[in-house]
């Protein structure tokens, strides 16, 4: 067990899950969040973690954002677990809490590492990709995990890396800390891991959000799978054009996804997106946001792919179309439903 003091900025589903398991392991963890009812429940009743890894409740140190102003700047490690649209202000807040020689870890979705580093300091910034971990916070003080843990099925959930790519002692220490939650490893390819996770998120999150379906429901629609495969194709084409060494997506290389227009390749890829049968029909994090009436990260997922595609001269019509439709759902202009699949295909010129 590390003797480092840890603060988690953002006790949403991911931050709460990390905090619960780290605290259970004996680490000195402080949680900071803006949801008053959640913070108050944790203070009075502890934090409950349930789901595929068991069910327990543990006392935690939790602070509302307004009260966290009183915390000293003496933490060794700060995890940034906020939504991407909150990155800038949250990184400024978190950097004040972490020692000058401490570490600020972006454990977020999307490509926020450069922004976090520019605020917290490039010498303090480390990235952490959380791969295939499905968690939800449907009620205050209770986080739950769906789907099997990575440990035991050969999947490494946490991939921790420096922006410059070298494996350092602090990265190895973070790996050791995260091992109490699920399998973790150090990576020398942070950016390739980020693009892989961005592609996975961008192909799953918005489709579930705009349809209102869970993962099995989406997988059961051939047209939805067509959208997912083409999102991955465009994302990989953009990443490869920018010379990233993208880690495999669903066990498939970025080079293969980039050739999805080939009929035989498409058939092989479509098999990867088929229903698993018996699996949990879990709602994506963006689908959860839509259900809760919250802003989504669509601009930082598919919108980022569109933006980078423009810079690289790579067309991204399916990503642009799904950004438009999810924004309409988010604003209330359009209701979630399977019919939105056909609207995306129409906008992308694929109907």
mmCIF file of C-alpha atoms in Angstrom:
data_model
loop_
_atom_site.group_PDB
_atom_site.id
_atom_site.type_symbol
_atom_site.label_atom_id
_atom_site.label_comp_id
_atom_site.label_asym_id
_atom_site.label_seq_id
_atom_site.Cartn_x
_atom_site.Cartn_y
_atom_site.Cartn_z
ATOM 1 C CA UNK A 1 0.000 0.000 0.000
ATOM 2 C CA UNK A 2 1.245 3.466 -0.916
ATOM 3 C CA UNK A 3 1.532 6.129 1.778
ATOM 4 C CA UNK A 4 0.692 8.845 -0.749
ATOM 5 C CA UNK A 5 -2.232 11.189 -0.163
ATOM 6 C CA UNK A 6 -4.715 10.990 -3.040
ATOM 7 C CA UNK A 7 -7.446 13.420 -4.073
ATOM 8 C CA UNK A 8 -10.058 12.571 -6.706
ATOM 9 C CA UNK A 9 -11.575 15.584 -8.420
ATOM 10 C CA UNK A 10 -14.962 14.402 -9.618
ATOM 11 C CA UNK A 11 -16.815 11.721 -7.665
ATOM 12 C CA UNK A 12 -19.046 10.673 -10.517
ATOM 13 C CA UNK A 13 -19.329 7.022 -11.482
ATOM 14 C CA UNK A 14 -15.665 6.507 -12.371
ATOM 15 C CA UNK A 15 -14.240 8.687 -9.602
ATOM 16 C CA UNK A 16 -16.474 7.102 -6.962
ATOM 17 C CA UNK A 17 -15.557 3.598 -8.074
ATOM 18 C CA UNK A 18 -11.842 4.370 -7.899
ATOM 19 C CA UNK A 19 -12.286 6.068 -4.538
ATOM 20 C CA UNK A 20 -14.248 3.206 -3.023
ATOM 21 C CA UNK A 21 -11.711 0.546 -3.933
ATOM 22 C CA UNK A 22 -8.650 2.637 -3.114
ATOM 23 C CA UNK A 23 -10.100 3.513 0.286
ATOM 24 C CA UNK A 24 -10.967 -0.130 0.913
ATOM 25 C CA UNK A 25 -7.349 -1.022 0.116
ATOM 26 C CA UNK A 26 -6.209 1.411 2.810
ATOM 27 C CA UNK A 27 -5.091 4.347 0.700
ATOM 28 C CA UNK A 28 -5.603 7.883 2.015
ATOM 29 C CA UNK A 29 -8.241 9.155 -0.424
ATOM 30 C CA UNK A 30 -10.296 12.356 -0.503
ATOM 31 C CA UNK A 31 -13.234 12.748 -2.906
ATOM 32 C CA UNK A 32 -14.389 16.146 -4.211
ATOM 33 C CA UNK A 33 -17.655 16.642 -6.102
ATOM 34 C CA UNK A 34 -20.335 19.200 -6.947
ATOM 35 C CA UNK A 35 -23.405 17.012 -6.366
ATOM 36 C CA UNK A 36 -24.411 18.013 -2.864
ATOM 37 C CA UNK A 37 -26.752 15.096 -2.155
ATOM 38 C CA UNK A 38 -24.092 12.602 -3.233
ATOM 39 C CA UNK A 39 -21.447 14.212 -1.026
ATOM 40 C CA UNK A 40 -23.788 14.401 1.966
ATOM 41 C CA UNK A 41 -24.799 10.751 1.560
ATOM 42 C CA UNK A 42 -21.150 9.681 1.451
ATOM 43 C CA UNK A 43 -20.390 11.762 4.550
ATOM 44 C CA UNK A 44 -23.274 10.279 6.540
ATOM 45 C CA UNK A 45 -23.581 6.729 5.240
ATOM 46 C CA UNK A 46 -20.330 5.992 3.424
ATOM 47 C CA UNK A 47 -19.880 5.049 -0.238
ATOM 48 C CA UNK A 48 -21.449 1.859 -1.546
ATOM 49 C CA UNK A 49 -19.875 0.011 -4.483
ATOM 50 C CA UNK A 50 -21.814 -2.872 -6.008
ATOM 51 C CA UNK A 51 -21.964 -4.920 -9.179
ATOM 52 C CA UNK A 52 -19.732 -7.474 -10.822
ATOM 53 C CA UNK A 53 -16.903 -7.148 -8.273
ATOM 54 C CA UNK A 54 -19.024 -7.509 -5.157
ATOM 55 C CA UNK A 55 -20.992 -5.251 -2.848
ATOM 56 C CA UNK A 56 -19.629 -3.241 0.057
ATOM 57 C CA UNK A 57 -20.050 0.093 1.803
ATOM 58 C CA UNK A 58 -17.072 1.968 3.209
ATOM 59 C CA UNK A 59 -16.611 5.280 5.047
ATOM 60 C CA UNK A 60 -14.902 7.849 2.823
ATOM 61 C CA UNK A 61 -13.618 11.398 3.078
ATOM 62 C CA UNK A 62 -15.878 13.452 0.814
ATOM 63 C CA UNK A 63 -16.041 17.210 0.270
ATOM 64 C CA UNK A 64 -18.376 19.417 -1.694
ATOM 65 C CA UNK A 65 -16.534 21.622 -4.159
ATOM 66 C CA UNK A 66 -17.275 24.742 -2.102
ATOM 67 C CA UNK A 67 -15.837 23.145 1.054
ATOM 68 C CA UNK A 68 -12.807 21.779 -0.801
ATOM 69 C CA UNK A 69 -11.475 25.328 -0.934
ATOM 70 C CA UNK A 70 -10.375 24.682 2.652
ATOM 71 C CA UNK A 71 -8.213 21.653 1.755
ATOM 72 C CA UNK A 72 -4.467 22.159 1.906
ATOM 73 C CA UNK A 73 -2.284 21.791 -1.165
ATOM 74 C CA UNK A 74 -0.475 18.772 0.199
ATOM 75 C CA UNK A 75 -1.751 15.866 -1.907
ATOM 76 C CA UNK A 76 0.761 13.648 -3.685
ATOM 77 C CA UNK A 77 -1.598 12.427 -6.407
ATOM 78 C CA UNK A 78 -4.628 14.092 -7.946
ATOM 79 C CA UNK A 79 -6.981 12.171 -10.220
ATOM 80 C CA UNK A 80 -9.010 14.331 -12.587
ATOM 81 C CA UNK A 81 -12.232 12.378 -13.179
ATOM 82 C CA UNK A 82 -14.455 15.130 -14.568
ATOM 83 C CA UNK A 83 -16.377 15.329 -17.824
ATOM 84 C CA UNK A 84 -14.295 16.747 -20.672
ATOM 85 C CA UNK A 85 -16.220 20.027 -20.798
ATOM 86 C CA UNK A 86 -15.179 20.660 -17.166
ATOM 87 C CA UNK A 87 -11.493 19.946 -17.761
ATOM 88 C CA UNK A 88 -10.134 23.492 -17.862
ATOM 89 C CA UNK A 89 -11.588 24.906 -14.640
ATOM 90 C CA UNK A 90 -11.252 21.580 -12.796
ATOM 91 C CA UNK A 91 -7.565 21.270 -13.700
ATOM 92 C CA UNK A 92 -6.956 24.777 -12.348
ATOM 93 C CA UNK A 93 -8.725 23.824 -9.118
ATOM 94 C CA UNK A 94 -6.929 20.490 -8.786
ATOM 95 C CA UNK A 95 -3.433 21.812 -9.413
ATOM 96 C CA UNK A 96 -3.765 23.921 -6.258
ATOM 97 C CA UNK A 97 -4.374 20.795 -4.175
ATOM 98 C CA UNK A 98 -1.375 18.824 -5.444
ATOM 99 C CA UNK A 99 2.215 19.298 -4.290
ATOM 100 C CA UNK A 100 4.682 20.914 -6.648
ATOM 101 C CA UNK A 101 6.393 17.552 -7.082
ATOM 102 C CA UNK A 102 3.106 15.633 -7.141
ATOM 103 C CA UNK A 103 1.220 14.034 -10.028
ATOM 104 C CA UNK A 104 -1.994 15.124 -11.756
ATOM 105 C CA UNK A 105 -3.609 12.171 -13.526
ATOM 106 C CA UNK A 106 -6.202 12.660 -16.267
ATOM 107 C CA UNK A 107 -8.425 9.589 -15.880
ATOM 108 C CA UNK A 108 -11.033 11.028 -18.237
ATOM 109 C CA UNK A 109 -12.452 10.067 -21.592
ATOM 110 C CA UNK A 110 -11.319 11.984 -24.697
ATOM 111 C CA UNK A 111 -8.098 13.804 -25.546
ATOM 112 C CA UNK A 112 -7.572 16.154 -22.611
ATOM 113 C CA UNK A 113 -3.961 15.411 -21.664
ATOM 114 C CA UNK A 114 -2.390 18.401 -23.422
ATOM 115 C CA UNK A 115 -4.859 20.805 -21.828
ATOM 116 C CA UNK A 116 -4.369 19.317 -18.355
ATOM 117 C CA UNK A 117 -0.586 19.464 -18.759
ATOM 118 C CA UNK A 118 -0.684 23.091 -19.931
ATOM 119 C CA UNK A 119 -2.509 23.995 -16.707
ATOM 120 C CA UNK A 120 -1.045 21.657 -14.096
ATOM 121 C CA UNK A 121 2.434 21.575 -15.629
ATOM 122 C CA UNK A 122 3.914 19.125 -18.122
ATOM 123 C CA UNK A 123 6.246 17.819 -15.428
ATOM 124 C CA UNK A 124 3.247 16.858 -13.261
ATOM 125 C CA UNK A 125 0.837 15.445 -15.876
ATOM 126 C CA UNK A 126 0.236 11.736 -16.430
ATOM 127 C CA UNK A 127 -2.520 10.061 -18.446
ATOM 128 C CA UNK A 128 -4.654 7.090 -17.459
ATOM 129 C CA UNK A 129 -6.903 5.296 -19.937
ATOM 130 C CA UNK A 130 -9.767 3.334 -18.377
ATOM 131 C CA UNK A 131 -10.625 0.605 -20.877
ATOM 132 C CA UNK A 132 -13.918 -1.319 -20.867
ATOM 133 C CA UNK A 133 -15.057 -0.429 -17.380
ATOM 134 C CA UNK A 134 -18.815 0.195 -17.249
ATOM 135 C CA UNK A 135 -19.906 2.010 -14.119
ATOM 136 C CA UNK A 136 -22.968 4.062 -13.209
ATOM 137 C CA UNK A 137 -24.080 6.406 -10.444
ATOM 138 C CA UNK A 138 -27.882 6.325 -10.507
ATOM 139 C CA UNK A 139 -28.387 7.390 -6.896
ATOM 140 C CA UNK A 140 -26.347 9.366 -4.342
ATOM 141 C CA UNK A 141 -23.770 7.373 -2.431
ATOM 142 C CA UNK A 142 -24.039 4.243 -4.604
ATOM 143 C CA UNK A 143 -21.848 3.379 -7.599
ATOM 144 C CA UNK A 144 -22.316 0.131 -9.489
ATOM 145 C CA UNK A 145 -20.304 -1.746 -12.110
ATOM 146 C CA UNK A 146 -21.800 -3.740 -14.964
ATOM 147 C CA UNK A 147 -19.994 -6.310 -17.056
ATOM 148 C CA UNK A 148 -17.154 -8.567 -15.933
ATOM 149 C CA UNK A 149 -13.916 -7.186 -14.466
ATOM 150 C CA UNK A 150 -10.869 -7.222 -16.690
ATOM 151 C CA UNK A 151 -8.944 -9.314 -14.205
ATOM 152 C CA UNK A 152 -9.544 -12.972 -14.920
ATOM 153 C CA UNK A 153 -10.400 -12.517 -18.603
ATOM 154 C CA UNK A 154 -7.074 -11.184 -19.832
ATOM 155 C CA UNK A 155 -8.132 -7.555 -20.210
ATOM 156 C CA UNK A 156 -6.081 -4.718 -18.709
ATOM 157 C CA UNK A 157 -8.453 -1.937 -17.667
ATOM 158 C CA UNK A 158 -6.022 0.797 -16.604
ATOM 159 C CA UNK A 159 -3.213 1.888 -18.961
ATOM 160 C CA UNK A 160 -1.029 4.566 -17.352
ATOM 161 C CA UNK A 161 1.531 6.567 -19.291
ATOM 162 C CA UNK A 162 3.663 9.667 -19.498
ATOM 163 C CA UNK A 163 2.995 12.160 -22.275
ATOM 164 C CA UNK A 164 6.593 11.690 -23.473
ATOM 165 C CA UNK A 165 6.247 7.898 -23.607
ATOM 166 C CA UNK A 166 8.932 6.787 -21.163
ATOM 167 C CA UNK A 167 8.060 4.372 -18.353
ATOM 168 C CA UNK A 168 8.860 6.164 -15.096
ATOM 169 C CA UNK A 169 8.769 5.184 -11.413
ATOM 170 C CA UNK A 170 5.711 7.362 -10.795
ATOM 171 C CA UNK A 171 3.813 5.593 -13.573
ATOM 172 C CA UNK A 172 4.724 2.232 -12.071
ATOM 173 C CA UNK A 173 3.569 3.470 -8.656
ATOM 174 C CA UNK A 174 0.217 4.539 -10.101
ATOM 175 C CA UNK A 175 -0.145 1.103 -11.685
ATOM 176 C CA UNK A 176 0.433 -0.500 -8.281
ATOM 177 C CA UNK A 177 -2.227 1.736 -6.715
ATOM 178 C CA UNK A 178 -4.803 1.004 -9.416
ATOM 179 C CA UNK A 179 -4.276 -2.748 -9.194
ATOM 180 C CA UNK A 180 -6.594 -2.797 -6.178
ATOM 181 C CA UNK A 181 -9.436 -1.802 -8.524
ATOM 182 C CA UNK A 182 -8.637 -3.973 -11.563
ATOM 183 C CA UNK A 183 -5.712 -4.995 -13.747
ATOM 184 C CA UNK A 184 -3.374 -2.145 -14.688
ATOM 185 C CA UNK A 185 -0.197 -1.650 -16.698
ATOM 186 C CA UNK A 186 2.295 1.033 -17.686
ATOM 187 C CA UNK A 187 2.200 2.061 -21.347
ATOM 188 C CA UNK A 188 4.798 3.761 -23.522
ATOM 189 C CA UNK A 189 2.070 4.589 -26.057
ATOM 190 C CA UNK A 190 -0.309 6.924 -24.223
ATOM 191 C CA UNK A 191 -1.466 8.634 -27.409
ATOM 192 C CA UNK A 192 -2.132 5.373 -29.229
ATOM 193 C CA UNK A 193 -4.128 4.177 -26.228
ATOM 194 C CA UNK A 194 -6.061 7.454 -26.177
ATOM 195 C CA UNK A 195 -7.007 7.153 -29.859
ATOM 196 C CA UNK A 196 -8.087 3.565 -29.350
ATOM 197 C CA UNK A 197 -10.295 4.516 -26.400
ATOM 198 C CA UNK A 198 -11.614 7.583 -28.269
ATOM 199 C CA UNK A 199 -12.598 5.336 -31.173
ATOM 200 C CA UNK A 200 -14.292 2.843 -28.862
ATOM 201 C CA UNK A 201 -16.179 5.579 -27.001
ATOM 202 C CA UNK A 202 -17.167 7.429 -30.159
ATOM 203 C CA UNK A 203 -18.592 4.300 -31.737
ATOM 204 C CA UNK A 204 -20.580 3.213 -28.694
ATOM 205 C CA UNK A 205 -21.562 6.186 -26.551
ATOM 206 C CA UNK A 206 -23.468 8.368 -29.040
ATOM 207 C CA UNK A 207 -25.309 5.486 -30.701
ATOM 208 C CA UNK A 208 -26.682 4.405 -27.347
ATOM 209 C CA UNK A 209 -27.422 8.002 -26.385
ATOM 210 C CA UNK A 210 -29.409 8.882 -29.490
ATOM 211 C CA UNK A 211 -31.355 5.606 -29.606
ATOM 212 C CA UNK A 212 -32.035 5.194 -25.899
ATOM 213 C CA UNK A 213 -30.891 1.584 -26.253
ATOM 214 C CA UNK A 214 -28.469 -0.441 -24.185
ATOM 215 C CA UNK A 215 -25.430 -2.176 -25.647
ATOM 216 C CA UNK A 216 -27.311 -5.330 -26.640
ATOM 217 C CA UNK A 217 -30.120 -3.344 -28.215
ATOM 218 C CA UNK A 218 -27.665 -1.356 -30.334
ATOM 219 C CA UNK A 219 -25.825 -4.531 -31.337
ATOM 220 C CA UNK A 220 -29.101 -6.064 -32.540
ATOM 221 C CA UNK A 221 -29.627 -3.332 -35.179
ATOM 222 C CA UNK A 222 -27.651 -3.875 -38.427
ATOM 223 C CA UNK A 223 -27.994 -0.175 -39.280
ATOM 224 C CA UNK A 224 -26.639 0.843 -35.874
ATOM 225 C CA UNK A 225 -23.689 -1.499 -36.333
ATOM 226 C CA UNK A 226 -23.094 0.099 -39.732
ATOM 227 C CA UNK A 227 -22.825 3.483 -38.048
ATOM 228 C CA UNK A 228 -20.453 2.116 -35.407
ATOM 229 C CA UNK A 229 -18.145 0.513 -37.952
ATOM 230 C CA UNK A 230 -17.997 3.674 -40.055
ATOM 231 C CA UNK A 231 -17.299 5.832 -36.993
ATOM 232 C CA UNK A 232 -14.352 3.556 -36.247
ATOM 233 C CA UNK A 233 -13.238 3.660 -39.884
ATOM 234 C CA UNK A 234 -13.160 7.455 -39.990
ATOM 235 C CA UNK A 235 -11.504 7.752 -36.584
ATOM 236 C CA UNK A 236 -8.752 5.307 -37.541
ATOM 237 C CA UNK A 237 -8.192 6.992 -40.907
ATOM 238 C CA UNK A 238 -7.702 10.322 -39.142
ATOM 239 C CA UNK A 239 -5.382 8.866 -36.496
ATOM 240 C CA UNK A 240 -3.273 7.018 -39.056
ATOM 241 C CA UNK A 241 -3.046 10.141 -41.202
ATOM 242 C CA UNK A 242 -1.580 11.882 -38.158
ATOM 243 C CA UNK A 243 0.916 9.017 -37.657
ATOM 244 C CA UNK A 244 -0.444 7.702 -34.361
ATOM 245 C CA UNK A 245 0.304 4.091 -33.495
ATOM 246 C CA UNK A 246 -3.255 3.248 -32.515
ATOM 247 C CA UNK A 247 -3.724 0.328 -30.148
ATOM 248 C CA UNK A 248 -6.223 -2.343 -31.300
ATOM 249 C CA UNK A 249 -9.945 -1.588 -31.071
ATOM 250 C CA UNK A 250 -12.045 -4.640 -30.133
ATOM 251 C CA UNK A 251 -8.961 -6.692 -30.900
ATOM 252 C CA UNK A 252 -8.753 -5.306 -34.452
ATOM 253 C CA UNK A 253 -5.999 -3.090 -35.850
ATOM 254 C CA UNK A 254 -6.637 0.503 -36.886
ATOM 255 C CA UNK A 255 -5.330 -0.386 -40.345
ATOM 256 C CA UNK A 256 -8.094 -2.989 -40.726
ATOM 257 C CA UNK A 257 -10.812 -0.583 -39.559
ATOM 258 C CA UNK A 258 -9.567 2.011 -42.032
ATOM 259 C CA UNK A 259 -10.400 -0.451 -44.850
ATOM 260 C CA UNK A 260 -13.999 -1.050 -43.727
ATOM 261 C CA UNK A 261 -15.342 -0.085 -47.172
ATOM 262 C CA UNK A 262 -14.004 -3.413 -48.430
ATOM 263 C CA UNK A 263 -16.925 -5.864 -48.336
ATOM 264 C CA UNK A 264 -15.013 -8.795 -46.840
ATOM 265 C CA UNK A 265 -13.395 -6.573 -44.210
ATOM 266 C CA UNK A 266 -16.793 -5.104 -43.343
ATOM 267 C CA UNK A 267 -18.293 -8.551 -42.780
ATOM 268 C CA UNK A 268 -15.476 -9.482 -40.416
ATOM 269 C CA UNK A 269 -15.881 -6.214 -38.532
ATOM 270 C CA UNK A 270 -19.659 -6.571 -38.337
ATOM 271 C CA UNK A 271 -19.169 -9.866 -36.521
ATOM 272 C CA UNK A 272 -17.281 -7.974 -33.801
ATOM 273 C CA UNK A 273 -20.311 -5.754 -33.125
ATOM 274 C CA UNK A 274 -22.942 -8.515 -32.965
ATOM 275 C CA UNK A 275 -24.915 -9.127 -29.744
ATOM 276 C CA UNK A 276 -22.961 -11.183 -27.231
ATOM 277 C CA UNK A 277 -26.002 -13.071 -26.001
ATOM 278 C CA UNK A 278 -26.612 -13.146 -22.296
ATOM 279 C CA UNK A 279 -24.566 -9.998 -21.737
ATOM 280 C CA UNK A 280 -25.821 -7.067 -19.696
ATOM 281 C CA UNK A 281 -27.787 -4.542 -21.764
ATOM 282 C CA UNK A 282 -25.750 -1.710 -20.235
ATOM 283 C CA UNK A 283 -26.363 1.928 -21.110
ATOM 284 C CA UNK A 284 -23.355 3.913 -22.253
ATOM 285 C CA UNK A 285 -22.154 6.809 -20.110
ATOM 286 C CA UNK A 286 -23.496 9.224 -22.736
ATOM 287 C CA UNK A 287 -26.786 7.353 -22.696
ATOM 288 C CA UNK A 288 -26.863 7.823 -18.927
ATOM 289 C CA UNK A 289 -26.191 11.543 -19.406
ATOM 290 C CA UNK A 290 -29.132 11.865 -21.816
ATOM 291 C CA UNK A 291 -31.401 9.999 -19.420
ATOM 292 C CA UNK A 292 -30.366 12.344 -16.593
ATOM 293 C CA UNK A 293 -30.838 15.435 -18.772
ATOM 294 C CA UNK A 294 -27.144 16.300 -18.621
ATOM 295 C CA UNK A 295 -24.805 17.731 -21.213
ATOM 296 C CA UNK A 296 -22.928 15.070 -23.187
ATOM 297 C CA UNK A 297 -19.296 14.823 -24.298
ATOM 298 C CA UNK A 298 -20.247 14.502 -27.978
ATOM 299 C CA UNK A 299 -18.157 17.516 -29.040
ATOM 300 C CA UNK A 300 -15.088 16.039 -27.339
ATOM 301 C CA UNK A 301 -15.579 12.556 -28.803
ATOM 302 C CA UNK A 302 -16.975 12.509 -32.333
ATOM 303 C CA UNK A 303 -16.596 16.273 -32.605
ATOM 304 C CA UNK A 304 -12.863 15.875 -31.998
ATOM 305 C CA UNK A 305 -12.633 13.302 -34.792
ATOM 306 C CA UNK A 306 -14.421 15.718 -37.145
ATOM 307 C CA UNK A 307 -12.102 18.572 -36.160
ATOM 308 C CA UNK A 308 -8.952 16.500 -36.637
ATOM 309 C CA UNK A 309 -10.331 15.111 -39.894
ATOM 310 C CA UNK A 310 -10.620 18.638 -41.272
ATOM 311 C CA UNK A 311 -7.011 19.344 -40.279
ATOM 312 C CA UNK A 312 -5.817 16.153 -42.000
ATOM 313 C CA UNK A 313 -8.061 16.342 -45.061
ATOM 314 C CA UNK A 314 -9.954 13.165 -44.098
ATOM 315 C CA UNK A 315 -13.748 13.172 -44.650
ATOM 316 C CA UNK A 316 -15.752 12.283 -41.538
ATOM 317 C CA UNK A 317 -19.418 12.402 -42.635
ATOM 318 C CA UNK A 318 -20.769 9.792 -40.216
ATOM 319 C CA UNK A 319 -19.115 11.449 -37.222
ATOM 320 C CA UNK A 320 -20.384 14.871 -38.280
ATOM 321 C CA UNK A 321 -23.902 13.470 -38.678
ATOM 322 C CA UNK A 322 -23.983 11.820 -35.271
ATOM 323 C CA UNK A 323 -22.675 14.995 -33.614
ATOM 324 C CA UNK A 324 -25.631 16.881 -35.116
ATOM 325 C CA UNK A 325 -28.230 14.315 -34.052
ATOM 326 C CA UNK A 326 -26.905 13.889 -30.493
ATOM 327 C CA UNK A 327 -26.845 17.665 -30.083
ATOM 328 C CA UNK A 328 -30.500 17.755 -31.146
ATOM 329 C CA UNK A 329 -31.307 15.061 -28.571
ATOM 330 C CA UNK A 330 -29.339 16.923 -25.925
ATOM 331 C CA UNK A 331 -31.211 20.180 -26.596
ATOM 332 C CA UNK A 332 -34.611 18.475 -26.493
ATOM 333 C CA UNK A 333 -35.251 19.194 -30.158
ATOM 334 C CA UNK A 334 -35.229 15.441 -30.874
ATOM 335 C CA UNK A 335 -36.264 12.518 -28.667
ATOM 336 C CA UNK A 336 -34.004 9.481 -28.172
ATOM 337 C CA UNK A 337 -35.160 6.525 -30.235
ATOM 338 C CA UNK A 338 -34.002 3.871 -32.723
ATOM 339 C CA UNK A 339 -35.356 5.988 -35.602
ATOM 340 C CA UNK A 340 -32.422 8.371 -35.116
ATOM 341 C CA UNK A 341 -30.166 5.729 -36.644
ATOM 342 C CA UNK A 342 -31.792 6.345 -40.019
ATOM 343 C CA UNK A 343 -31.482 10.117 -39.632
ATOM 344 C CA UNK A 344 -27.727 9.794 -39.097
ATOM 345 C CA UNK A 345 -27.371 7.584 -42.168
ATOM 346 C CA UNK A 346 -29.400 10.097 -44.178
ATOM 347 C CA UNK A 347 -27.291 13.063 -43.044
ATOM 348 C CA UNK A 348 -24.093 11.157 -43.849
ATOM 349 C CA UNK A 349 -25.329 10.334 -47.356
ATOM 350 C CA UNK A 350 -25.473 6.623 -46.537
ATOM 351 C CA UNK A 351 -29.244 6.043 -46.524
#
